[in-house]
GROMACS .gro file of C-alpha atoms in nm:
model
  408
    1MET     CA    1   2.339   0.489   1.085
    2THR     CA    2   2.330   0.615   1.443
    3ASP     CA    3   2.089   0.503   1.713
    4GLY     CA    4   1.737   0.621   1.638
    5GLU     CA    5   1.814   0.732   1.282
    6GLY     CA    6   1.696   0.562   0.969
    7MET     CA    7   1.869   0.526   0.635
    8LEU     CA    8   1.692   0.841   0.513
    9ALA     CA    9   1.782   1.061   0.810
   10GLY     CA   10   1.849   1.412   0.684
   11VAL     CA   11   1.608   1.382   0.389
   12THR     CA   12   1.307   1.616   0.400
   13VAL     CA   13   0.996   1.530   0.203
   14VAL     CA   14   0.705   1.769   0.149
   15ALA     CA   15   0.381   1.586   0.067
   16ILE     CA   16   0.075   1.740  -0.095
   17GLU     CA   17  -0.129   1.426  -0.072
   18GLN     CA   18  -0.459   1.260  -0.001
   19ALA     CA   19  -0.617   0.914   0.002
   20VAL     CA   20  -0.374   0.619  -0.024
   21SER     CA   21  -0.112   0.615  -0.301
   22ALA     CA   22   0.102   0.916  -0.210
   23PRO     CA   23   0.039   0.882   0.166
   24LEU     CA   24   0.166   0.522   0.162
   25CYS     CA   25   0.469   0.636  -0.038
   26THR     CA   26   0.558   0.909   0.210
   27ARG     CA   27   0.475   0.705   0.520
   28THR     CA   28   0.721   0.442   0.398
   29LEU     CA   29   0.984   0.714   0.355
   30ALA     CA   30   0.906   0.835   0.708
   31ASP     CA   31   0.944   0.480   0.841
   32LEU     CA   32   1.292   0.477   0.686
   33GLY     CA   33   1.391   0.796   0.866
   34ALA     CA   34   1.290   1.081   0.635
   35ARG     CA   35   1.121   1.389   0.773
   36VAL     CA   36   0.780   1.413   0.605
   37ILE     CA   37   0.586   1.739   0.618
   38LYS     CA   38   0.227   1.673   0.516
   39ILE     CA   39   0.046   1.974   0.371
   40GLU     CA   40  -0.326   1.965   0.449
   41GLU     CA   41  -0.616   2.185   0.348
   42PRO     CA   42  -0.707   2.393   0.658
   43THR     CA   43  -1.080   2.321   0.684
   44GLY     CA   44  -1.071   1.941   0.669
   45GLY     CA   45  -0.732   1.808   0.575
   46ASP     CA   46  -0.675   1.476   0.405
   47PHE     CA   47  -1.023   1.339   0.339
   48THR     CA   48  -0.928   0.995   0.472
   49ARG     CA   49  -0.938   1.156   0.818
   50GLY     CA   50  -1.314   1.126   0.785
   51TYR     CA   51  -1.358   0.802   0.592
   52ASP     CA   52  -1.480   0.643   0.914
   53ASP     CA   53  -1.430   0.682   1.288
   54SER     CA   54  -1.351   0.322   1.370
   55VAL     CA   55  -1.016   0.378   1.545
   56ASN     CA   56  -1.142   0.544   1.862
   57GLY     CA   57  -1.287   0.822   1.651
   58LEU     CA   58  -1.015   0.837   1.385
   59GLY     CA   59  -1.026   0.703   1.029
   60SER     CA   60  -0.873   0.358   0.982
   61HIS     CA   61  -0.707   0.454   0.654
   62PHE     CA   62  -0.566   0.775   0.800
   63VAL     CA   63  -0.399   0.618   1.103
   64TRP     CA   64  -0.248   0.355   0.873
   65LEU     CA   65  -0.097   0.613   0.639
   66ALA     CA   66  -0.024   0.929   0.843
   67ARG     CA   67   0.207   0.783   1.104
   68GLY     CA   68   0.537   0.964   1.148
   69LYS     CA   69   0.441   1.280   0.957
   70GLU     CA   70   0.415   1.645   1.056
   71SER     CA   71   0.082   1.806   0.965
   72VAL     CA   72   0.093   2.166   0.840
   73THR     CA   73  -0.225   2.339   0.723
   74LEU     CA   74  -0.182   2.567   0.422
   75ASN     CA   75  -0.434   2.717   0.183
   76LEU     CA   76  -0.239   2.673  -0.138
   77LYS     CA   77  -0.487   2.888  -0.329
   78HIS     CA   78  -0.401   3.182  -0.103
   79GLU     CA   79  -0.100   3.387  -0.210
   80SER     CA   80   0.059   3.371   0.136
   81GLY     CA   81  -0.011   2.999   0.167
   82SER     CA   82   0.154   2.934  -0.167
   83GLU     CA   83   0.456   3.144  -0.072
   84ILE     CA   84   0.497   2.952   0.256
   85LEU     CA   85   0.497   2.627   0.059
   86HIS     CA   86   0.777   2.756  -0.163
   87ARG     CA   87   0.976   2.853   0.145
   88LEU     CA   88   0.936   2.496   0.269
   89LEU     CA   89   1.048   2.363  -0.068
   90GLU     CA   90   1.366   2.569  -0.051
   91LYS     CA   91   1.475   2.346   0.238
   92ALA     CA   92   1.322   2.018   0.111
   93ASP     CA   93   1.477   1.735  -0.088
   94VAL     CA   94   1.161   1.585  -0.235
   95LEU     CA   95   0.808   1.694  -0.321
   96VAL     CA   96   0.543   1.422  -0.359
   97SER     CA   97   0.194   1.503  -0.484
   98ASN     CA   98  -0.114   1.315  -0.598
   99LEU     CA   99  -0.371   1.585  -0.663
  100GLY     CA  100  -0.643   1.565  -0.927
  101PRO     CA  101  -0.569   1.605  -1.299
  102GLY     CA  102  -0.419   1.948  -1.375
  103ALA     CA  103  -0.419   2.061  -1.010
  104THR     CA  104  -0.043   2.103  -0.972
  105THR     CA  105  -0.029   2.319  -1.284
  106ARG     CA  106  -0.315   2.538  -1.159
  107LEU     CA  107  -0.128   2.581  -0.830
  108GLY     CA  108   0.196   2.669  -1.007
  109LEU     CA  109   0.357   2.343  -0.897
  110SER     CA  110   0.410   2.155  -1.221
  111PRO     CA  111   0.756   1.997  -1.257
  112ALA     CA  112   0.856   2.259  -1.516
  113MET     CA  113   0.749   2.544  -1.290
  114LEU     CA  114   0.930   2.398  -0.991
  115ARG     CA  115   1.255   2.333  -1.178
  116SER     CA  116   1.311   2.703  -1.237
  117ARG     CA  117   1.247   2.802  -0.875
  118HIS     CA  118   1.381   2.496  -0.690
  119PRO     CA  119   1.648   2.337  -0.912
  120HIS     CA  120   1.765   2.113  -0.624
  121LEU     CA  121   1.421   1.956  -0.570
  122ILE     CA  122   1.332   1.599  -0.668
  123THR     CA  123   0.965   1.584  -0.764
  124LEU     CA  124   0.731   1.288  -0.790
  125GLU     CA  125   0.380   1.334  -0.925
  126ILE     CA  126   0.144   1.039  -0.876
  127SER     CA  127  -0.150   1.039  -1.116
  128GLY     CA  128  -0.432   0.814  -1.226
  129TYR     CA  129  -0.350   0.753  -1.591
  130GLY     CA  130  -0.023   0.932  -1.658
  131GLU     CA  131   0.047   1.231  -1.879
  132GLY     CA  132  -0.111   1.226  -2.225
  133GLY     CA  133  -0.355   0.978  -2.372
  134PRO     CA  134  -0.734   0.996  -2.381
  135LEU     CA  135  -0.783   0.923  -2.009
  136ALA     CA  136  -0.531   1.167  -1.862
  137HIS     CA  137  -0.810   1.406  -1.759
  138LYS     CA  138  -1.009   1.149  -1.561
  139ARG     CA  139  -1.025   1.118  -1.185
  140ALA     CA  140  -0.886   0.790  -1.063
  141TYR     CA  141  -0.963   0.585  -0.754
  142ASP     CA  142  -0.849   0.237  -0.665
  143LEU     CA  143  -1.163   0.053  -0.782
  144LEU     CA  144  -1.176   0.252  -1.106
  145ILE     CA  145  -0.815   0.168  -1.190
  146GLN     CA  146  -0.858  -0.198  -1.098
  147ALA     CA  147  -1.159  -0.217  -1.329
  148GLU     CA  148  -0.988  -0.028  -1.615
  149SER     CA  149  -0.669  -0.236  -1.594
  150GLY     CA  150  -0.850  -0.572  -1.602
  151ALA     CA  151  -0.766  -0.669  -1.244
  152CYS     CA  152  -1.132  -0.717  -1.150
  153ALA     CA  153  -1.175  -0.954  -1.444
  154ILE     CA  154  -0.923  -1.199  -1.299
  155THR     CA  155  -1.062  -1.177  -0.945
  156GLY     CA  156  -1.371  -1.350  -0.811
  157TRP     CA  157  -1.558  -1.595  -1.035
  158ALA     CA  158  -1.648  -1.603  -1.404
  159ASP     CA  159  -1.998  -1.469  -1.335
  160ALA     CA  160  -1.903  -1.257  -1.034
  161PRO     CA  161  -1.601  -1.034  -1.089
  162ALA     CA  162  -1.463  -0.863  -0.780
  163LYS     CA  163  -1.220  -0.599  -0.664
  164PRO     CA  164  -0.928  -0.742  -0.466
  165GLY     CA  165  -0.984  -0.644  -0.104
  166PRO     CA  166  -0.670  -0.438  -0.035
  167PRO     CA  167  -0.636  -0.120  -0.245
  168MET     CA  168  -0.383  -0.280  -0.477
  169ALA     CA  169  -0.371   0.000  -0.735
  170ASP     CA  170  -0.316   0.263  -0.470
  171ALA     CA  171  -0.069   0.060  -0.266
  172CYS     CA  172   0.146  -0.065  -0.552
  173THR     CA  173   0.162   0.283  -0.702
  174GLY     CA  174   0.273   0.422  -0.369
  175LEU     CA  175   0.546   0.160  -0.337
  176TYR     CA  176   0.662   0.221  -0.695
  177GLY     CA  177   0.678   0.584  -0.586
  178VAL     CA  178   0.913   0.490  -0.302
  179ILE     CA  179   1.138   0.301  -0.544
  180THR     CA  180   1.140   0.601  -0.777
  181ILE     CA  181   1.238   0.844  -0.502
  182LEU     CA  182   1.511   0.618  -0.363
  183ALA     CA  183   1.658   0.584  -0.713
  184ALA     CA  184   1.642   0.961  -0.764
  185LEU     CA  185   1.812   1.030  -0.429
  186HIS     CA  186   2.086   0.781  -0.511
  187ASP     CA  187   2.138   0.934  -0.855
  188ARG     CA  188   2.148   1.287  -0.712
  189GLY     CA  189   2.419   1.181  -0.469
  190ARG     CA  190   2.613   1.001  -0.741
  191THR     CA  191   2.587   1.246  -1.031
  192GLY     CA  192   2.418   1.561  -0.901
  193ARG     CA  193   2.128   1.512  -1.142
  194ILE     CA  194   1.784   1.614  -1.021
  195ALA     CA  195   1.489   1.400  -1.128
  196SER     CA  196   1.136   1.508  -1.210
  197ALA     CA  197   0.946   1.181  -1.209
  198SER     CA  198   0.593   1.049  -1.225
  199VAL     CA  199   0.414   0.722  -1.155
  200SER     CA  200   0.058   0.643  -1.255
  201MET     CA  201  -0.187   0.406  -1.093
  202PHE     CA  202  -0.291   0.266  -1.430
  203ASP     CA  203   0.067   0.186  -1.533
  204SER     CA  204   0.133   0.026  -1.195
  205MET     CA  205  -0.167  -0.205  -1.221
  206VAL     CA  206  -0.092  -0.292  -1.583
  207GLU     CA  207   0.256  -0.395  -1.466
  208LEU     CA  208   0.100  -0.629  -1.208
  209MET     CA  209  -0.133  -0.762  -1.475
  210SER     CA  210   0.154  -0.847  -1.712
  211PHE     CA  211   0.129  -1.225  -1.668
  212ALA     CA  212  -0.242  -1.215  -1.751
  213LEU     CA  213  -0.179  -0.982  -2.044
  214ASN     CA  214   0.090  -1.216  -2.178
  215HIS     CA  215  -0.155  -1.504  -2.164
  216ALA     CA  216  -0.426  -1.300  -2.337
  217ARG     CA  217  -0.196  -1.173  -2.611
  218TYR     CA  218  -0.048  -1.509  -2.703
  219THR     CA  219  -0.355  -1.730  -2.663
  220GLY     CA  220  -0.628  -1.491  -2.769
  221THR     CA  221  -0.834  -1.589  -2.464
  222ASN     CA  222  -0.909  -1.448  -2.120
  223GLN     CA  223  -0.827  -1.669  -1.825
  224VAL     CA  224  -1.139  -1.736  -1.620
  225PRO     CA  225  -1.108  -1.650  -1.248
  226VAL     CA  226  -1.175  -1.933  -1.004
  227GLY     CA  227  -1.229  -1.758  -0.673
  228MET     CA  228  -0.974  -1.868  -0.414
  229GLY     CA  229  -0.760  -2.034  -0.674
  230SER     CA  230  -0.552  -1.963  -0.980
  231PRO     CA  231  -0.668  -2.017  -1.338
  232ALA     CA  232  -0.305  -2.086  -1.429
  233VAL     CA  233  -0.220  -2.360  -1.177
  234ALA     CA  234  -0.399  -2.669  -1.039
  235PRO     CA  235  -0.464  -2.802  -0.788
  236TYR     CA  236  -0.436  -2.471  -0.604
  237SER     CA  237  -0.749  -2.387  -0.411
  238ALA     CA  238  -0.943  -2.368  -0.085
  239TYR     CA  239  -1.121  -2.665   0.073
  240GLU     CA  240  -1.363  -2.711   0.363
  241THR     CA  241  -1.246  -2.917   0.661
  242ALA     CA  242  -1.421  -3.145   0.906
  243ASP     CA  243  -1.410  -2.881   1.182
  244GLY     CA  244  -1.567  -2.603   0.978
  245GLU     CA  245  -1.244  -2.429   0.877
  246THR     CA  246  -1.106  -2.365   0.530
  247VAL     CA  247  -0.763  -2.486   0.427
  248VAL     CA  248  -0.576  -2.366   0.121
  249LEU     CA  249  -0.349  -2.614  -0.056
  250GLY     CA  250  -0.119  -2.522  -0.338
  251THR     CA  251   0.098  -2.702  -0.592
  252THR     CA  252   0.318  -2.511  -0.834
  253ASN     CA  253   0.507  -2.793  -1.008
  254ASP     CA  254   0.482  -3.159  -1.105
  255GLY     CA  255   0.683  -3.283  -0.809
  256GLU     CA  256   0.449  -3.117  -0.563
  257TRP     CA  257   0.152  -3.269  -0.741
  258THR     CA  258   0.305  -3.615  -0.706
  259ARG     CA  259   0.348  -3.560  -0.332
  260LEU     CA  260  -0.005  -3.422  -0.293
  261ALA     CA  261  -0.152  -3.725  -0.470
  262ALA     CA  262   0.035  -3.952  -0.229
  263MET     CA  263  -0.079  -3.741   0.068
  264ILE     CA  264  -0.448  -3.793  -0.015
  265GLY     CA  265  -0.392  -4.167  -0.055
  266GLN     CA  266  -0.400  -4.183  -0.435
  267PRO     CA  267  -0.034  -4.199  -0.541
  268GLU     CA  268  -0.128  -4.346  -0.879
  269LEU     CA  269  -0.274  -4.007  -0.977
  270GLY     CA  270   0.068  -3.851  -0.940
  271THR     CA  271   0.201  -4.036  -1.244
  272ALA     CA  272  -0.120  -4.070  -1.445
  273GLU     CA  273  -0.078  -3.930  -1.796
  274LYS     CA  274  -0.395  -3.724  -1.763
  275TYR     CA  275  -0.253  -3.528  -1.469
  276ARG     CA  276   0.118  -3.544  -1.551
  277THR     CA  277   0.151  -3.180  -1.655
  278ASN     CA  278   0.007  -2.862  -1.506
  279ALA     CA  279  -0.185  -2.799  -1.828
  280GLY     CA  280  -0.358  -3.135  -1.787
  281ARG     CA  281  -0.435  -3.066  -1.424
  282VAL     CA  282  -0.581  -2.723  -1.509
  283SER     CA  283  -0.812  -2.892  -1.760
  284ALA     CA  284  -0.914  -3.144  -1.493
  285ARG     CA  285  -0.943  -2.884  -1.214
  286GLU     CA  286  -1.299  -2.969  -1.113
  287GLU     CA  287  -1.242  -3.342  -1.072
  288LEU     CA  288  -0.915  -3.289  -0.882
  289ASP     CA  289  -1.079  -3.032  -0.654
  290ALA     CA  290  -1.360  -3.281  -0.587
  291LEU     CA  291  -1.111  -3.553  -0.488
  292ILE     CA  292  -0.907  -3.324  -0.265
  293GLY     CA  293  -1.219  -3.166  -0.120
  294GLN     CA  294  -1.357  -3.508  -0.020
  295TRP     CA  295  -1.028  -3.592   0.153
  296CYS     CA  296  -1.021  -3.259   0.338
  297ARG     CA  297  -1.382  -3.280   0.458
  298ALA     CA  298  -1.295  -3.598   0.646
  299ARG     CA  299  -1.012  -3.429   0.843
  300THR     CA  300  -0.959  -3.132   1.071
  301ILE     CA  301  -0.754  -2.840   0.955
  302ALA     CA  302  -0.478  -2.932   1.201
  303GLU     CA  303  -0.459  -3.286   1.059
  304ILE     CA  304  -0.450  -3.155   0.703
  305GLN     CA  305  -0.179  -2.898   0.770
  306GLN     CA  306   0.036  -3.147   0.957
  307ALA     CA  307   0.007  -3.393   0.668
  308ALA     CA  308   0.082  -3.120   0.414
  309ASP     CA  309   0.387  -3.000   0.607
  310ARG     CA  310   0.520  -3.358   0.623
  311ALA     CA  311   0.466  -3.396   0.248
  312GLY     CA  312   0.622  -3.062   0.163
  313ILE     CA  313   0.299  -2.916   0.028
  314GLY     CA  314   0.223  -2.545   0.061
  315ASN     CA  315  -0.075  -2.484   0.285
  316ALA     CA  316  -0.247  -2.207   0.478
  317ARG     CA  317  -0.551  -2.136   0.690
  318TYR     CA  318  -0.817  -1.904   0.551
  319ASN     CA  319  -0.833  -1.621   0.806
  320THR     CA  320  -1.055  -1.321   0.858
  321PRO     CA  321  -0.908  -0.986   0.971
  322LEU     CA  322  -1.022  -1.061   1.326
  323GLY     CA  323  -0.830  -1.387   1.311
  324VAL     CA  324  -0.513  -1.218   1.188
  325LEU     CA  325  -0.513  -0.990   1.493
  326GLU     CA  326  -0.420  -1.294   1.704
  327HIS     CA  327  -0.195  -1.458   1.446
  328GLU     CA  328   0.092  -1.637   1.617
  329GLN     CA  329   0.330  -1.551   1.334
  330LEU     CA  330   0.288  -1.186   1.429
  331THR     CA  331   0.276  -1.223   1.806
  332GLN     CA  332   0.571  -1.461   1.840
  333ARG     CA  333   0.787  -1.240   1.619
  334GLY     CA  334   0.691  -0.925   1.812
  335ARG     CA  335   0.545  -0.746   1.511
  336TRP     CA  336   0.293  -0.531   1.701
  337ARG     CA  337   0.376  -0.185   1.840
  338THR     CA  338   0.184   0.101   1.997
  339VAL     CA  339   0.156   0.434   1.817
  340GLN     CA  340   0.048   0.766   1.966
  341THR     CA  341  -0.248   0.944   1.804
  342PRO     CA  342  -0.459   1.249   1.889
  343VAL     CA  343  -0.694   1.015   2.080
  344GLY     CA  344  -0.432   0.809   2.262
  345GLU     CA  345  -0.241   0.492   2.184
  346ILE     CA  346  -0.338   0.253   1.908
  347VAL     CA  347  -0.179  -0.072   1.790
  348ALA     CA  348  -0.008  -0.112   1.452
  349THR     CA  349   0.231  -0.354   1.287
  350LEU     CA  350   0.592  -0.273   1.219
  351PRO     CA  351   0.663  -0.195   0.851
  352PRO     CA  352   0.783  -0.490   0.642
  353PRO     CA  353   1.155  -0.401   0.603
  354VAL     CA  354   1.361  -0.559   0.882
  355PHE     CA  355   1.712  -0.425   0.945
  356GLN     CA  356   1.960  -0.573   1.187
  357GLY     CA  357   2.023  -0.324   1.468
  358TRP     CA  358   1.752  -0.073   1.377
  359GLU     CA  359   1.375  -0.058   1.404
  360ALA     CA  360   1.130   0.190   1.252
  361PRO     CA  361   1.049   0.456   1.515
  362MET     CA  362   0.667   0.431   1.479
  363ARG     CA  363   0.623   0.802   1.540
  364PRO     CA  364   0.278   0.951   1.615
  365VAL     CA  365  -0.020   1.011   1.389
  366PRO     CA  366  -0.064   1.390   1.368
  367ALA     CA  367  -0.370   1.596   1.448
  368LEU     CA  368  -0.479   1.832   1.172
  369GLY     CA  369  -0.233   2.121   1.163
  370GLU     CA  370  -0.054   1.999   1.474
  371HIS     CA  371   0.289   2.108   1.347
  372THR     CA  372   0.193   2.427   1.163
  373ASP     CA  373   0.330   2.666   1.423
  374ALA     CA  374   0.651   2.471   1.482
  375VAL     CA  375   0.734   2.425   1.114
  376LEU     CA  376   0.655   2.785   1.024
  377GLY     CA  377   0.856   2.892   1.325
  378GLU     CA  378   1.156   2.719   1.170
  379LEU     CA  379   1.102   2.941   0.866
  380GLY     CA  380   1.118   3.254   1.083
  381PHE     CA  381   0.748   3.331   1.130
  382SER     CA  382   0.668   3.495   1.465
  383ALA     CA  383   0.356   3.450   1.676
  384ASP     CA  384   0.221   3.775   1.533
  385ASP     CA  385   0.293   3.653   1.180
  386LEU     CA  386   0.101   3.332   1.249
  387ALA     CA  387  -0.195   3.527   1.388
  388ARG     CA  388  -0.206   3.741   1.073
  389LEU     CA  389  -0.183   3.435   0.849
  390ARG     CA  390  -0.470   3.272   1.037
  391ALA     CA  391  -0.682   3.580   1.012
  392SER     CA  392  -0.622   3.593   0.635
  393GLY     CA  393  -0.708   3.225   0.583
  394ALA     CA  394  -0.362   3.132   0.457
  395ILE     CA  395  -0.319   2.873   0.733
  396GLY     CA  396  -0.561   2.679   0.948
  397ALA     CA  397  -0.687   2.737   1.298
  398ALA     CA  398  -0.459   2.697   1.596
  399PRO     CA  399  -0.322   2.341   1.601
  400VAL     CA  400  -0.523   2.080   1.786
  401THR     CA  401  -0.312   1.853   2.003
  402ALA     CA  402  -0.382   1.514   2.155
  403ALA     CA  403  -0.475   1.675   2.486
  404ASP     CA  404  -0.736   1.893   2.312
  405THR     CA  405  -0.902   1.612   2.115
  406PRO     CA  406  -1.192   1.433   2.289
  407ARG     CA  407  -1.182   1.054   2.289
  408ARG     CA  408  -1.494   0.898   2.138
   0.00000   0.00000   0.00000
């Protein structure tokens, strides 16, 4: 790995993507050094560009997920636009897509169709429910998948189910997509085999739900969600403090429970038969939470966390997003970087993987169609060719650059 290159330097990924799952997959590949060419519909592009305008006029989801990509506008329903895509695929290593049900087939981009024309190309199709089955035709969004997979039933409270805040179905599917592509690239280098793969949001969430499904299958009951806690472990919850904060304390084994009981001044509870096992403590959750809550309300969060650290008890502060922006764990470790966008610099965190001697380049967020001319120029299209393609509607309007985009 040379200076400035990532582990995936030399790998070209073409992305026909929108929303979160595929964009997170390809942004992660870009962070690792791959070249990612993002194909966008000419008149609006990825619809997350317009989800909101909270980042100085740009969408918060889009700037999270589009970093480090090249934006090329192509009308894939236009014969010339489709042909340009195939010329890009001739030089690409991977195609990632997450269009609606049946869309890749209608565009002539199903895995079977691509294998005959681009036998070197690894393909990954991200879908809602996978191929086959009674729900394969349905549109799928994060909330819908979380509801269908049972995730909302184990989040919130018994009488108030909730969707987990982050888009877990989208994000986990995207990361499973990364794993799939890395495995396919490794196998291609090792054996020469070319993979046509797929990952579905529903299967990804069912995988994450496996512990809850195991419990349901072998007990015949549904675990009841307990808000900021776990129905499987106790005590493991959030408690108010004397200074108006919320502290989260967690025990995951009998030894930790013994230490927590001593920490709150009731060491006899640590060896009491009623609370000796986690199953007993789960049954007695309410009374244990009341005891711990009373102890916490008499102390500040700093006092509680210091005591918990001394006792070897897991603890955390309940933070809001505004609080995390100033989190010392991020600032002291230098996790924030600036990223260029069409409206100037913004701030973002480094991606999670940390490599000795190399850092993700944090390349810019593209304007819609910003790289159309340059990428098509690499394919041999002249300025006159581009003008004709624009006039025909095969590609979008002249690229908008950062200098052309007004700051809101």
